[in-house]
């Protein structure tokens, strides 16, 4: 189905609307702060609307994953084509966008989080123009990764996020912002290089025959890379279960594991989270981490099914370690943001465990957990942000008795916390349930150990609640103001989603069910 | 009707919760009438449902199901199941809840978060009703956790007190430990049978399917799910949260102990009873017995009125679990119902006393005296007659004195254990059963006597005490009435002939024959044969317990202190609750603290350290020599890339600035390269 | 004979225009006194005219001056790059405070500049060892003087002296190598040498020796490890415009020469295949040699750059590292590799000149060359700051900038040729390079400008020049098809 | 002696000239590397260039290269002259700045 | 024994001998004169190789031009008279090691190479042929070298003359 506005596909719109906003902002004078904010809000708001349209128009039955025919809202234009010369075939890079059940939920998530991020950025006063310019660029990068089906395009969007993030953390962040920013940059850059090299190796190993001319064309098309028939003889990554394929899988995996972040590639996250300004923490935890697991599912799994199966235990084990390790580390923190950062590691471990199950429940659970965790951590970071705005403090010991002082805030924040704790009736539970269900089918003991993570999680979340919200209100906190309408506005959509998806997750699961089932079949079937 | 009515029953408390949360503060009287009113409607509807169900459709199990989600090709449904068990339980829950609502209107008057309190009560009731009504173990788990969270909210209602929030945390986390097992059990069931509904699971097992093809896993699944009950019903070894939960308002304790939270565990075991293997049941029975004994021994020495009641609850729950374990299904469940009434009554009575004590102490401006310590009471009988008399009835009931409901159910349980031991041995179970019966009678009368009889410890306090308002005493009277035998069976000495026994029958086991416990017929035969023995024994033992208590505390014939001294370490252990909290603290709390600190250290030092290379070393060096720029990114450049940087430093040393040295290098490398390519 | 000469002249117009420009500048310098920057404008005009003639040669493939030089798409490609660079450098020079002091001698500056342009353009087309050496010397001698142009500065003088000593020795060694090569093959034309070698010369020892000696000379020109030592000192000493010229144009020309020399002379004509992979003549390991040097250059260049504080010096080391990346494309011995070298150079031109230009702008306004002195510049001058960031990001190789495409192609070619270890080194060193590039960015943005620091503003011309560099850098990151096609078509002369 | 001299091995052939050039080259290298005075270094460079020229001219005498070798030699001499001129000019300038032309004393630029 | 053989050894030893003196002499003026003899020896060797025109050029350009330039350089850059004529060596050990290695390497390479010799006839007059080549095959280098000289002259002038604003230093 084609959805077009002014002859341009809806996916292009949703990706590049922020760029339009960015250019508009660049043209405005610095002083016009409110106009800048409003433009950012409008740009991301339009994205939310477009995401809504996509949600409504999305065909839930189509499979996607490796089948170009069943991708939706596809846009494919030749971007760079260099005709063949005697020594090498045609070079082809396409502007190739499309979504399937795997990506649609991520698009919705990205648009929502981006929009909320803008609202929560409202009180940023330092270099407003620069801030929103970078912010919108970042949003385009994120959105682009989720819709790109050409590896080259995917990579460009992937790396486009780096620099804005570096500045957003480095310029608007906390006291150790520089350290955090460079650490983030370095880690992801290393991953990016690994991905670049793998991408090139894939490019040269994959060639499809152009039906029109009969030429053999090297391509960055991700879908072509999934077809074993397209691998040229003697290519570096041709064949099945070769060492180079394992190496390539590993390289990609490390790249994505850094983003996820999976133990032991996680140490950038606590620093980045702690130092980043609230909206950026929200984006970081809400969307950026999901890029890692999304990448695994979009690239590692279908392109290297053999290697995926080979490494799957390893992956599941890392997932388990992340769950337990993240949870314990979270418990040991006395910085509110750091605690949430480590809880993210733990929760993303559940995603990894779920998708490593290689069955539909696990996969659905994992992807749903990506979405849910995005929403939940967004709430948590917004909660910290609210307190930080008022007190300039983040230490757990700095608070207490907030519940008396800010009842509305406490209510909303506690829902987020309970969702993080996996309380049934809230969305976190559903995805954790399915992840564990799937994982348990595949790995009994790993799962059992992982499930102990939820006990630890309960521990640190309740402990945090007790520290921050309960108890007597100390003297210094007695004049805190409860949430402003703007702040409520940024919480409410997320809270509504938390509850809705907790009670009735079907709308979300329906979107991805068929795609993910197909992905599971595809991978376990060795890519056939 | 069997779909709409339960749904309304289920959702009314939720509606009350939502309304109270959003509008409670704005309503007149902070909306207590709204919450109570809605709960009363729920109660009435439940009674209607019970009568209809038991009266007209007694043998049917009514279920309805709808698809919740479809994952892959498996669809997961949610639904409602009404059988007699559920119908009876509905009434118990709604009844206790309604009375607690009513009582709270008096007890909680003037509380800072009055409307919030009622909202949470609604949520609590909703969650419990969900457990009761569901046909599905997953949905049960969902409500299970909701019960956990609402109890968390209620126990921590006075969260300004650190002890209250600690208790709330403890309750939730300890429960989580149990739920962990339950969760794994659920996973096993779903993986094996692709369904969450009890019906489908039982059918699959009945058809000979076993989890992972092994009988051991079936037993394991049963025990794992029972773990959930261990947590919620405060069974050994997870019973530690319950006494602490007394930090919540007393009506909440009544609700938790009587009808909602702790009952859920027993209800769960009853629900999954058909799939439990004989081995699993034996484990359950022993867990119950141990719990009953431990709690009873602790209760003897406690002085906090609510603590005594708390331990008695644990003990009674152990009874119920033990009953289910030995196969005395109906008796166990019946004890749940009868216990609900008298235990709710006991707590509300205690609440009434505490309320009065508080009022009196408040008048005296005495804030140091503990209003809940029975050593500060005594002689309240005259001041609070209604409370006293109802309390007496409850005490008689819990002690298993004939003509009370407690006698009926406890007698059947003891008969059941006795029968079980005649069939399989395991004499320990009936032995514990009888010992606990005696202990129960003893400590309950001790409580009664110390609180209401004798001379007041302090005249001043006693003078200030007065009977509680009607809104509090009426629930007590209703519950007292319900603690009498005729509600359950018209034969005061045999429950088996009552409507209850016909309504609630032990379901058929679905597990493979070799793993099954004794069939119902066989078991029932055994029970009949030992019934009179059990009855006589239980009456005697209860009487002995009562007599002992009266002798020690009323007549002071025997000195309590002497007894304590003579018991020695037993007394000490009992007073200190057998050191469970201390041991857990050391093993789990400190243990996990150690682990988490270690991991944090590991994370910040090793993992990050590897990344930062010799960053730490460099930093230490920097602070010593003080010449390295303390600037952070420089630190990073000097750190993360310290090796790189050092190499860079070396390389820039080569860059001496002397052109001849450069040329030397050039020619040298020329020679080296030449040697290399040869 | 005369016809041949006349025909050749018609195809050598771009170079001749430059020579004429040189003469006109001399005359103008003597006669015209009133007009400021007259030499610059003449130079600019000359470059444009020359560029025009270069464009006319597109598609021509011919050998001129008795096989001394070739006019082919390959040469045209490099001449285009050289003239582009030349134009930018003239523009840079017109407003450079460093050169203002020497305004009375500015004529000489452009004369030497013209000489250097001539030498470089000859390098791009030379097919005869003599002409190659001669062109190299014309370039070198001009650049020695240019490096010392700001002669009042001690550092400039020192740089020039080091440069000429180092250069003279290197070219001496190279000449010796050339003499050996000529001796073994008894010819001076590279195609003839290739034929002679293919005919079966067994003298691998002496050939390897001569290859190595020639590499010493060419390695000096492209500043690749271990022949790079002069570069940082000279870049730091030179006027910044000349540093830019050396880092870009001189390198481009040397690469043109290097590529033509090696990939014509030492190629096994039997080893050529349609798939565009070749092999070197048996026994002569110039590819391995250059591969090792490329790896060394990437490692040493990037590591040493970490420690630099002078922006020119940092860029010098960075250009050493980039020489390593570029060299990768040659050593993998595929046509794809050469194409990627050309793409790389094309993009390198814009991004490196861009970085230099911002440095020039900052130096003009504040006089600082120190990276530590860049603190707060991003806030004081948003445009230049952003531009610098983009150039540096491009040099790092991050999308969506040209630098990414450049690296992509080089890495891709190397991977497809199976040189994984070299690519691995390139990857690791790219990460290292992030540090020193981002450090500049950090200094520009992560510090607040001081109270007394005013905003730095630029005139329109500077902005236009900046955009002229910025837009290609960005555009090439997302749409590089024309460059790719240009490079590819320019490769056709090799006939693969 | 006469017999010795008439032995073919001593009749000056290509190799003899090449050996002379090799020795001259290494002497040039020695000068370049070891003499502090920059003018000495320059002289060393001249030696290197001369040695290369000997090669070229020897090849033109003994191989098919013929006059091409001499031609290149001619150009090299001219280039050497130009280079020397420029080099000396630069050295003079350096002398004006540093008051020394000892190479090891001129190292402001380093690192 | 032929005359050429004797002459070769004579000139070769003159060349190398004076080159050695040049390299190792402590006095830079001595070195310069030794260089003159070296260059003359090389010129003589050219004659032996039938390159008479080149020999003449060598004498003219090198001895007459470059050497004079160098001597000027020596004079202009020495402060006292005899003192600074002494030049000291640096890196003596590595330098000599490398030089010896280079010499050994080159000689080994030359001797182990099987050169394809094709003896040309003795030429009476190379000037005409060279002239023809210059105007023919080598026209481009011929012109280019002209530009080179032009550039070199400009450069040399630029470098060695005083700036109008410059007050310090001598030229």
Short mmCIF file of C-alpha atoms in Angstrom, two decimals, chain B residues 288-432:
data_model
loop_
_atom_site.label_atom_id
_atom_site.label_comp_id
_atom_site.label_asym_id
_atom_site.label_seq_id
_atom_site.Cartn_x
_atom_site.Cartn_y
_atom_site.Cartn_z
CA UNK B 288 1.94 -26.19 56.39
CA UNK B 289 2.65 -28.20 59.51
CA UNK B 290 6.00 -26.61 60.12
CA UNK B 291 4.51 -23.18 59.63
CA UNK B 292 1.69 -23.90 62.01
CA UNK B 293 4.05 -25.08 64.70
CA UNK B 294 6.61 -22.34 64.37
CA UNK B 295 4.07 -19.57 64.34
CA UNK B 296 2.17 -20.99 67.29
CA UNK B 297 5.31 -21.26 69.36
CA UNK B 298 6.17 -17.68 68.60
CA UNK B 299 2.70 -16.41 69.33
CA UNK B 300 2.88 -17.68 72.89
CA UNK B 301 5.43 -15.16 73.95
CA UNK B 302 4.46 -12.04 72.07
CA UNK B 303 3.08 -9.00 73.84
CA UNK B 304 1.97 -6.86 70.97
CA UNK B 305 -1.70 -7.52 70.51
CA UNK B 306 -1.44 -7.43 66.75
CA UNK B 307 1.70 -9.51 66.64
CA UNK B 308 0.00 -12.28 68.56
CA UNK B 309 -2.82 -12.21 66.11
CA UNK B 310 -0.40 -12.11 63.21
CA UNK B 311 1.38 -15.24 64.36
CA UNK B 312 -1.88 -16.90 65.02
CA UNK B 313 -2.83 -16.15 61.43
CA UNK B 314 0.35 -17.73 60.16
CA UNK B 315 -0.32 -20.70 62.31
CA UNK B 316 -3.88 -21.06 61.11
CA UNK B 317 -2.75 -20.67 57.52
CA UNK B 318 -0.29 -23.46 58.12
CA UNK B 319 -3.28 -25.48 59.24
CA UNK B 320 -5.14 -24.79 56.05
CA UNK B 321 -2.16 -25.57 53.88
CA UNK B 322 -1.51 -28.72 55.81
CA UNK B 323 -5.13 -29.68 55.34
CA UNK B 324 -4.92 -29.23 51.63
CA UNK B 325 -1.66 -31.12 51.60
CA UNK B 326 -3.06 -34.15 53.32
CA UNK B 327 -6.06 -34.08 51.05
CA UNK B 328 -8.59 -32.64 53.44
CA UNK B 329 -9.53 -30.23 50.74
CA UNK B 330 -12.94 -29.18 51.92
CA UNK B 331 -11.83 -28.90 55.50
CA UNK B 332 -8.93 -26.70 54.54
CA UNK B 333 -11.07 -24.44 52.49
CA UNK B 334 -13.73 -24.35 55.09
CA UNK B 335 -11.19 -23.32 57.66
CA UNK B 336 -10.27 -20.51 55.33
CA UNK B 337 -13.85 -19.32 55.34
CA UNK B 338 -14.49 -19.71 59.02
CA UNK B 339 -11.10 -18.28 59.86
CA UNK B 340 -11.89 -15.29 57.69
CA UNK B 341 -14.80 -14.40 59.87
CA UNK B 342 -13.24 -14.84 63.28
CA UNK B 343 -9.83 -13.55 62.38
CA UNK B 344 -11.33 -10.45 60.80
CA UNK B 345 -13.29 -10.12 63.99
CA UNK B 346 -10.21 -10.53 66.14
CA UNK B 347 -8.34 -7.89 64.26
CA UNK B 348 -11.20 -5.47 64.21
CA UNK B 349 -11.65 -6.15 67.90
CA UNK B 350 -7.98 -5.49 68.45
CA UNK B 351 -8.41 -2.40 66.32
CA UNK B 352 -11.22 -1.29 68.54
CA UNK B 353 -9.05 -1.78 71.62
CA UNK B 354 -6.14 0.03 70.08
CA UNK B 355 -8.41 2.81 68.97
CA UNK B 356 -9.69 3.18 72.47
CA UNK B 357 -6.23 2.98 73.97
CA UNK B 358 -5.01 5.62 71.57
CA UNK B 359 -7.87 7.87 72.45
CA UNK B 360 -7.14 7.39 76.13
CA UNK B 361 -3.42 7.90 75.80
CA UNK B 362 -4.06 10.90 73.67
CA UNK B 363 -6.12 12.40 76.39
CA UNK B 364 -3.32 11.75 78.85
CA UNK B 365 -0.77 13.18 76.45
CA UNK B 366 1.13 10.00 76.89
CA UNK B 367 3.11 9.25 73.79
CA UNK B 368 5.60 6.82 75.19
CA UNK B 369 3.26 4.05 76.18
CA UNK B 370 2.68 1.49 73.46
CA UNK B 371 -1.01 1.35 72.71
CA UNK B 372 -0.68 -2.13 71.31
CA UNK B 373 1.19 -3.79 74.13
CA UNK B 374 -1.05 -6.09 76.12
CA UNK B 375 1.05 -5.50 79.18
CA UNK B 376 -0.35 -1.98 79.24
CA UNK B 377 -3.93 -3.19 79.12
CA UNK B 378 -6.04 -5.39 81.31
CA UNK B 379 -9.49 -5.03 82.74
CA UNK B 380 -10.94 -3.48 79.65
CA UNK B 381 -13.86 -5.87 79.81
CA UNK B 382 -16.06 -3.48 81.67
CA UNK B 383 -15.17 -0.48 79.61
CA UNK B 384 -15.69 -2.12 76.26
CA UNK B 385 -18.36 -4.74 76.66
CA UNK B 386 -19.28 -5.21 73.04
CA UNK B 387 -15.73 -5.52 72.03
CA UNK B 388 -15.06 -7.93 74.83
CA UNK B 389 -17.94 -10.24 74.15
CA UNK B 390 -17.40 -10.40 70.47
CA UNK B 391 -13.70 -10.90 71.08
CA UNK B 392 -14.51 -13.77 73.35
CA UNK B 393 -16.58 -15.44 70.67
CA UNK B 394 -13.75 -15.07 68.16
CA UNK B 395 -11.29 -16.48 70.65
CA UNK B 396 -13.48 -19.45 71.30
CA UNK B 397 -13.80 -19.99 67.59
CA UNK B 398 -10.12 -19.91 66.90
CA UNK B 399 -9.43 -22.17 69.82
CA UNK B 400 -11.78 -24.73 68.38
CA UNK B 401 -14.31 -24.83 71.14
CA UNK B 402 -17.51 -26.59 70.09
CA UNK B 403 -20.47 -24.64 68.80
CA UNK B 404 -18.23 -22.25 66.98
CA UNK B 405 -17.40 -22.34 63.32
CA UNK B 406 -13.75 -22.79 64.15
CA UNK B 407 -14.47 -26.04 65.84
CA UNK B 408 -16.16 -27.40 62.74
CA UNK B 409 -13.33 -26.73 60.38
CA UNK B 410 -10.46 -27.41 62.71
CA UNK B 411 -11.94 -30.68 63.74
CA UNK B 412 -12.20 -31.78 60.15
CA UNK B 413 -8.61 -30.79 59.50
CA UNK B 414 -7.35 -32.75 62.45
CA UNK B 415 -9.40 -35.69 61.35
CA UNK B 416 -7.91 -35.32 57.91
CA UNK B 417 -4.35 -35.37 59.15
CA UNK B 418 -5.07 -38.29 61.35
CA UNK B 419 -6.63 -40.12 58.45
CA UNK B 420 -3.64 -39.27 56.30
CA UNK B 421 -1.30 -40.76 58.83
CA UNK B 422 -3.33 -43.90 59.07
CA UNK B 423 -3.01 -44.24 55.35
CA UNK B 424 0.62 -43.26 54.82
CA UNK B 425 2.31 -42.98 58.15
CA UNK B 426 3.68 -39.47 58.68
CA UNK B 427 2.52 -39.31 62.30
CA UNK B 428 4.24 -36.02 62.70
CA UNK B 429 1.45 -34.23 60.87
CA UNK B 430 -1.43 -35.05 63.23
CA UNK B 431 0.93 -34.65 66.17
CA UNK B 432 1.77 -31.13 65.14
#
